Amino acid sequence: MTPRATPALLAAPAVLSLGIALGLPLLGIAVLSFQGFDFDKGILPVWNLANYAELLTDSLFHEAFLRSFRVAGIVTVLCLAVGVPEAWIIHRMAPRWRGLMLLVVVGPLLVSVVVRTFGWMVLLGSNGLLNQAMLALGIPGAPFRMMFTEFAIILGLVHVMVPLVVLAVWASLGRLDPALLRAAESLGASRFAAFRRVVLPNIMPGILGGALMVFCLSASAFATPAMLGGKRLKVAASMTYTEFLSTLNWPLGAAIAVLLLLAILAATLLWSRLVERPALRRLGAA
């Protein structure tokens, strides 16, 4: 066995296991998406592109996909705006407080997404705590309609996704040598300049990785958009659920799932080529 073949042989069991566990179901979904469907006969043994043609000409499908990626983009920006400073603040805390704050950040991940979303439903309802508080304060226009809106979906997803950004940036900060920051400040750099020239290049992989993770998970999220958006505000994942379990049109639902997967893969490749690599290259050169 040659040294070059050793890594491939060691990785072979994991690759084979993932191929069986993930590849075969995805292949089955892809094959199903090309079959026909009849409401009286069920799935038909025909093979064509009718499902994809129907989706590409359906305005409801266009709206759901645009909403999925619009919400995912907004959630990603908000998670970065909240998560990056939060990770930096926790990193600068005293060790005795650092562990406690990390536990507070990671704590929501230990609770089911459904339970957390129910909590937001209690807060955002017409008679929820937020509207009751605004009524008590005499805010004009209260109570406001917050449930079953994109605002509610974005708020719920940000709550779910922020810990992922914090953990990704925290992992990058853990590799940062504190002496570099002190050296920059001792050489006359302001705190902002030291952060931009020393800290930012070191944590940028964590920022970009966290952003990509949040975007992909938000674009494919189902529970939070379904519960906070209701039946009117459909996203791609909820449309897939409806076709599989409500109308029982499995081939059409499979086609939606395939298109969503391809769209997320395309966004990931574009992010890597157009954003991540140029950003890391510029920061490295700087």
Tab-separated table of C-alpha atoms in Angstrom:
chain	number	residue	atom	x	y	z
A	1	MET	CA	0.000	0.000	0.000
A	2	THR	CA	1.503	3.332	-1.072
A	3	PRO	CA	1.515	6.343	1.305
A	4	ARG	CA	-0.697	8.284	-1.088
A	5	ALA	CA	-3.387	5.609	-0.958
A	6	THR	CA	-3.466	5.519	2.859
A	7	PRO	CA	-5.760	8.581	3.371
A	8	ALA	CA	-8.217	7.325	0.761
A	9	LEU	CA	-8.387	3.883	2.343
A	10	LEU	CA	-8.865	5.337	5.817
A	11	ALA	CA	-11.671	7.592	4.591
A	12	ALA	CA	-13.346	4.862	2.539
A	13	PRO	CA	-15.545	3.436	5.366
A	14	ALA	CA	-16.910	6.883	6.262
A	15	VAL	CA	-17.484	7.796	2.609
A	16	LEU	CA	-19.240	4.488	1.984
A	17	SER	CA	-21.442	4.895	5.059
A	18	LEU	CA	-22.420	8.448	4.103
A	19	GLY	CA	-23.017	7.360	0.530
A	20	ILE	CA	-25.440	4.683	1.659
A	21	ALA	CA	-27.143	6.791	4.354
A	22	LEU	CA	-27.455	10.002	2.323
A	23	GLY	CA	-26.770	9.198	-1.311
A	24	LEU	CA	-29.338	6.435	-1.781
A	25	PRO	CA	-32.300	8.387	-0.329
A	26	LEU	CA	-31.369	11.439	-2.416
A	27	LEU	CA	-31.085	9.261	-5.485
A	28	GLY	CA	-34.524	7.809	-4.754
A	29	ILE	CA	-36.006	11.316	-4.441
A	30	ALA	CA	-34.376	12.353	-7.720
A	31	VAL	CA	-35.758	9.308	-9.531
A	32	LEU	CA	-39.228	9.885	-8.048
A	33	SER	CA	-39.256	13.490	-9.291
A	34	PHE	CA	-39.324	12.295	-12.921
A	35	GLN	CA	-42.424	10.108	-12.473
A	36	GLY	CA	-46.006	11.103	-13.198
A	37	PHE	CA	-48.971	11.428	-10.838
A	38	ASP	CA	-52.724	11.069	-11.067
A	39	PHE	CA	-55.100	11.863	-8.198
A	40	ASP	CA	-57.115	8.719	-8.952
A	41	LYS	CA	-54.277	6.300	-9.769
A	42	GLY	CA	-51.442	7.732	-7.678
A	43	ILE	CA	-47.826	7.567	-8.896
A	44	LEU	CA	-47.637	6.613	-12.562
A	45	PRO	CA	-44.827	4.539	-14.124
A	46	VAL	CA	-44.008	7.252	-16.667
A	47	TRP	CA	-40.799	9.252	-16.993
A	48	ASN	CA	-40.786	12.878	-18.093
A	49	LEU	CA	-39.986	16.446	-17.023
A	50	ALA	CA	-43.612	17.411	-16.438
A	51	ASN	CA	-43.100	18.089	-12.709
A	52	TYR	CA	-40.206	20.456	-13.331
A	53	ALA	CA	-42.079	22.163	-16.178
A	54	GLU	CA	-45.054	22.715	-13.864
A	55	LEU	CA	-42.872	24.219	-11.149
A	56	LEU	CA	-40.971	26.515	-13.493
A	57	THR	CA	-44.243	27.974	-14.797
A	58	ASP	CA	-46.014	28.190	-11.425
A	59	SER	CA	-46.021	31.698	-9.899
A	60	LEU	CA	-46.757	30.282	-6.430
A	61	PHE	CA	-43.606	28.174	-6.640
A	62	HIS	CA	-41.572	31.209	-7.775
A	63	GLU	CA	-42.908	33.240	-4.857
A	64	ALA	CA	-42.119	30.505	-2.323
A	65	PHE	CA	-38.553	30.071	-3.582
A	66	LEU	CA	-37.911	33.807	-3.645
A	67	ARG	CA	-39.285	34.115	-0.125
A	68	SER	CA	-37.081	31.233	1.072
A	69	PHE	CA	-33.877	32.824	-0.180
A	70	ARG	CA	-34.899	36.394	0.713
A	71	VAL	CA	-35.589	35.350	4.296
A	72	ALA	CA	-32.357	33.310	4.383
A	73	GLY	CA	-30.333	36.329	3.229
A	74	ILE	CA	-31.879	38.667	5.808
A	75	VAL	CA	-31.438	36.092	8.583
A	76	THR	CA	-27.780	35.617	7.634
A	77	VAL	CA	-27.057	39.365	7.791
A	78	LEU	CA	-28.830	39.748	11.151
A	79	CYS	CA	-27.100	36.693	12.620
A	80	LEU	CA	-23.704	38.096	11.620
A	81	ALA	CA	-24.592	41.515	13.043
A	82	VAL	CA	-25.529	39.923	16.376
A	83	GLY	CA	-23.283	36.857	16.530
A	84	VAL	CA	-19.868	38.311	15.614
A	85	PRO	CA	-19.870	41.070	18.280
A	86	GLU	CA	-21.340	38.620	20.774
A	87	ALA	CA	-18.532	36.119	20.168
A	88	TRP	CA	-15.926	38.901	20.463
A	89	ILE	CA	-17.426	40.172	23.743
A	90	ILE	CA	-17.480	36.652	25.200
A	91	HIS	CA	-13.877	36.143	24.091
A	92	ARG	CA	-12.813	39.297	25.987
A	93	MET	CA	-14.617	38.280	29.189
A	94	ALA	CA	-12.901	36.963	32.272
A	95	PRO	CA	-12.577	33.150	32.245
A	96	ARG	CA	-15.061	32.702	35.105
A	97	TRP	CA	-17.792	34.507	33.122
A	98	ARG	CA	-16.829	33.146	29.718
A	99	GLY	CA	-18.077	29.616	30.352
A	100	LEU	CA	-21.375	30.887	31.765
A	101	MET	CA	-22.028	33.125	28.763
A	102	LEU	CA	-21.192	30.328	26.332
A	103	LEU	CA	-23.709	28.157	28.154
A	104	VAL	CA	-26.322	30.915	27.768
A	105	VAL	CA	-25.591	31.122	24.029
A	106	VAL	CA	-25.600	27.367	23.456
A	107	GLY	CA	-28.558	26.785	25.781
A	108	PRO	CA	-31.248	27.396	23.116
A	109	LEU	CA	-29.693	24.653	20.978
A	110	LEU	CA	-30.590	22.182	23.720
A	111	VAL	CA	-34.297	22.994	23.338
A	112	SER	CA	-36.409	21.683	20.468
A	113	VAL	CA	-36.967	24.104	17.584
A	114	VAL	CA	-40.704	23.444	17.872
A	115	VAL	CA	-40.718	24.424	21.560
A	116	ARG	CA	-38.771	27.619	20.856
A	117	THR	CA	-41.115	28.499	17.999
A	118	PHE	CA	-44.143	27.986	20.246
A	119	GLY	CA	-42.521	30.467	22.615
A	120	TRP	CA	-42.361	33.050	19.816
A	121	MET	CA	-46.009	32.363	18.981
A	122	VAL	CA	-46.909	33.241	22.572
A	123	LEU	CA	-44.852	36.431	22.374
A	124	LEU	CA	-45.952	37.627	18.924
A	125	GLY	CA	-49.682	36.812	18.988
A	126	SER	CA	-52.351	39.518	18.895
A	127	ASN	CA	-52.861	38.926	22.612
A	128	GLY	CA	-49.237	38.014	23.182
A	129	LEU	CA	-46.857	39.483	25.705
A	130	LEU	CA	-45.301	41.981	23.279
A	131	ASN	CA	-48.630	43.424	22.160
A	132	GLN	CA	-49.903	43.509	25.743
A	133	ALA	CA	-46.788	45.398	26.800
A	134	MET	CA	-47.190	47.910	23.955
A	135	LEU	CA	-50.858	48.388	24.857
A	136	ALA	CA	-49.875	49.029	28.460
A	137	LEU	CA	-47.306	51.594	27.311
A	138	GLY	CA	-49.917	53.313	25.136
A	139	ILE	CA	-48.001	52.880	21.865
A	140	PRO	CA	-50.184	54.160	18.971
A	141	GLY	CA	-51.463	51.444	16.637
A	142	ALA	CA	-51.049	48.591	19.111
A	143	PRO	CA	-51.790	45.719	18.975
A	144	PHE	CA	-49.767	45.045	15.832
A	145	ARG	CA	-50.115	42.033	13.557
A	146	MET	CA	-46.821	40.195	13.923
A	147	MET	CA	-47.806	36.544	13.602
A	148	PHE	CA	-47.982	34.973	10.134
A	149	THR	CA	-45.627	37.575	8.649
A	150	GLU	CA	-42.105	37.435	7.246
A	151	PHE	CA	-41.028	39.466	10.261
A	152	ALA	CA	-42.078	36.626	12.556
A	153	ILE	CA	-40.287	34.038	10.405
A	154	ILE	CA	-37.081	36.093	10.360
A	155	LEU	CA	-37.212	36.706	14.097
A	156	GLY	CA	-37.723	33.015	14.863
A	157	LEU	CA	-34.936	31.907	12.517
A	158	VAL	CA	-32.471	34.476	13.897
A	159	HIS	CA	-33.112	33.124	17.387
A	160	VAL	CA	-32.409	29.610	16.132
A	161	MET	CA	-29.333	30.442	14.020
A	162	VAL	CA	-27.376	33.031	16.046
A	163	PRO	CA	-25.648	30.387	18.234
A	164	LEU	CA	-24.193	28.795	15.094
A	165	VAL	CA	-22.445	32.045	14.141
A	166	VAL	CA	-21.244	32.594	17.696
A	167	LEU	CA	-19.745	29.100	17.896
A	168	ALA	CA	-18.105	29.385	14.459
A	169	VAL	CA	-16.496	32.741	15.281
A	170	TRP	CA	-15.621	31.546	18.783
A	171	ALA	CA	-13.686	28.626	17.313
A	172	SER	CA	-11.678	31.052	15.147
A	173	LEU	CA	-11.031	33.363	18.102
A	174	GLY	CA	-9.695	30.395	20.053
A	175	ARG	CA	-6.826	30.151	17.538
A	176	LEU	CA	-5.988	33.860	17.825
A	177	ASP	CA	-2.746	34.594	19.681
A	178	PRO	CA	-3.508	37.382	22.230
A	179	ALA	CA	0.074	38.624	21.859
A	180	LEU	CA	-0.677	39.756	18.299
A	181	LEU	CA	-3.372	42.152	19.449
A	182	ARG	CA	-1.205	43.547	22.247
A	183	ALA	CA	1.693	43.978	19.824
A	184	ALA	CA	-0.495	45.926	17.392
A	185	GLU	CA	-1.707	48.228	20.151
A	186	SER	CA	1.829	48.728	21.462
A	187	LEU	CA	2.895	49.840	17.985
A	188	GLY	CA	0.319	52.631	18.019
A	189	ALA	CA	-2.642	51.013	16.295
A	190	SER	CA	-6.067	52.070	17.512
A	191	ARG	CA	-8.442	49.423	18.789
A	192	PHE	CA	-10.447	49.584	15.571
A	193	ALA	CA	-7.310	49.336	13.409
A	194	ALA	CA	-6.015	46.429	15.495
A	195	PHE	CA	-9.339	44.650	15.147
A	196	ARG	CA	-9.459	45.262	11.375
A	197	ARG	CA	-5.853	44.346	10.603
A	198	VAL	CA	-5.225	41.575	13.171
A	199	VAL	CA	-8.446	40.098	14.538
A	200	LEU	CA	-10.642	40.234	11.426
A	201	PRO	CA	-8.314	38.240	9.123
A	202	ASN	CA	-8.054	35.529	11.775
A	203	ILE	CA	-11.775	35.202	12.424
A	204	MET	CA	-12.908	35.676	8.807
A	205	PRO	CA	-12.984	31.901	8.112
A	206	GLY	CA	-15.350	31.510	11.059
A	207	ILE	CA	-17.520	34.432	9.900
A	208	LEU	CA	-17.777	33.125	6.339
A	209	GLY	CA	-18.354	29.538	7.462
A	210	GLY	CA	-21.016	30.599	9.947
A	211	ALA	CA	-22.740	32.768	7.334
A	212	LEU	CA	-22.863	29.933	4.821
A	213	MET	CA	-24.182	27.508	7.434
A	214	VAL	CA	-26.913	29.925	8.539
A	215	PHE	CA	-27.945	30.697	4.954
A	216	CYS	CA	-28.257	27.044	3.926
A	217	LEU	CA	-30.149	26.024	7.062
A	218	SER	CA	-32.476	29.034	6.851
A	219	ALA	CA	-33.256	28.450	3.161
A	220	SER	CA	-34.229	24.841	3.886
A	221	ALA	CA	-35.924	25.442	7.264
A	222	PHE	CA	-39.408	24.003	7.700
A	223	ALA	CA	-40.696	24.056	11.291
A	224	THR	CA	-40.154	27.734	12.103
A	225	PRO	CA	-41.519	29.155	8.793
A	226	ALA	CA	-44.477	26.763	8.879
A	227	MET	CA	-45.441	27.702	12.436
A	228	LEU	CA	-44.738	31.446	12.345
A	229	GLY	CA	-45.657	32.029	8.696
A	230	GLY	CA	-48.854	30.017	8.597
A	231	LYS	CA	-50.429	28.552	5.479
A	232	ARG	CA	-50.318	31.770	3.449
A	233	LEU	CA	-46.585	32.426	3.590
A	234	LYS	CA	-45.214	29.320	1.913
A	235	VAL	CA	-41.513	28.570	1.638
A	236	ALA	CA	-39.912	25.830	-0.447
A	237	ALA	CA	-39.681	23.385	2.460
A	238	SER	CA	-43.333	23.845	3.458
A	239	MET	CA	-44.408	23.378	-0.169
A	240	THR	CA	-42.528	20.072	-0.219
A	241	TYR	CA	-44.293	19.011	2.977
A	242	THR	CA	-47.705	19.954	1.523
A	243	GLU	CA	-47.165	17.970	-1.670
A	244	PHE	CA	-45.943	14.882	0.188
A	245	LEU	CA	-48.438	14.731	3.060
A	246	SER	CA	-51.475	16.815	2.029
A	247	THR	CA	-52.007	16.352	-1.701
A	248	LEU	CA	-49.966	13.096	-1.752
A	249	ASN	CA	-48.338	14.202	-4.997
A	250	TRP	CA	-44.973	12.678	-4.165
A	251	PRO	CA	-43.329	13.225	-7.570
A	252	LEU	CA	-44.069	16.955	-7.476
A	253	GLY	CA	-42.855	17.184	-3.879
A	254	ALA	CA	-39.688	15.328	-4.885
A	255	ALA	CA	-39.138	17.797	-7.729
A	256	ILE	CA	-39.419	20.718	-5.282
A	257	ALA	CA	-36.920	19.032	-2.958
A	258	VAL	CA	-34.475	18.443	-5.817
A	259	LEU	CA	-34.713	22.046	-7.021
A	260	LEU	CA	-34.219	23.341	-3.475
A	261	LEU	CA	-31.146	21.145	-3.035
A	262	LEU	CA	-29.700	22.285	-6.378
A	263	ALA	CA	-30.377	25.935	-5.531
A	264	ILE	CA	-28.606	25.625	-2.171
A	265	LEU	CA	-25.655	23.829	-3.776
A	266	ALA	CA	-25.426	26.567	-6.429
A	267	ALA	CA	-25.542	29.274	-3.737
A	268	THR	CA	-22.797	27.462	-1.819
A	269	LEU	CA	-20.539	27.267	-4.881
A	270	LEU	CA	-21.158	30.916	-5.760
A	271	TRP	CA	-20.449	31.957	-2.165
A	272	SER	CA	-17.197	30.014	-2.173
A	273	ARG	CA	-15.990	31.395	-5.507
A	274	LEU	CA	-17.295	34.974	-5.447
A	275	VAL	CA	-17.197	35.855	-1.735
A	276	GLU	CA	-15.160	33.513	0.450
A	277	ARG	CA	-12.014	33.071	-1.660
A	278	PRO	CA	-11.661	36.761	-2.691
A	279	ALA	CA	-12.302	37.925	0.907
A	280	LEU	CA	-9.704	35.582	2.392
A	281	ARG	CA	-7.254	36.488	-0.375
A	282	ARG	CA	-7.639	40.253	0.255
A	283	LEU	CA	-7.356	39.885	4.006
A	284	GLY	CA	-4.312	37.655	3.619
A	285	ALA	CA	-2.693	40.165	1.308
A	286	ALA	CA	-3.543	42.992	3.688
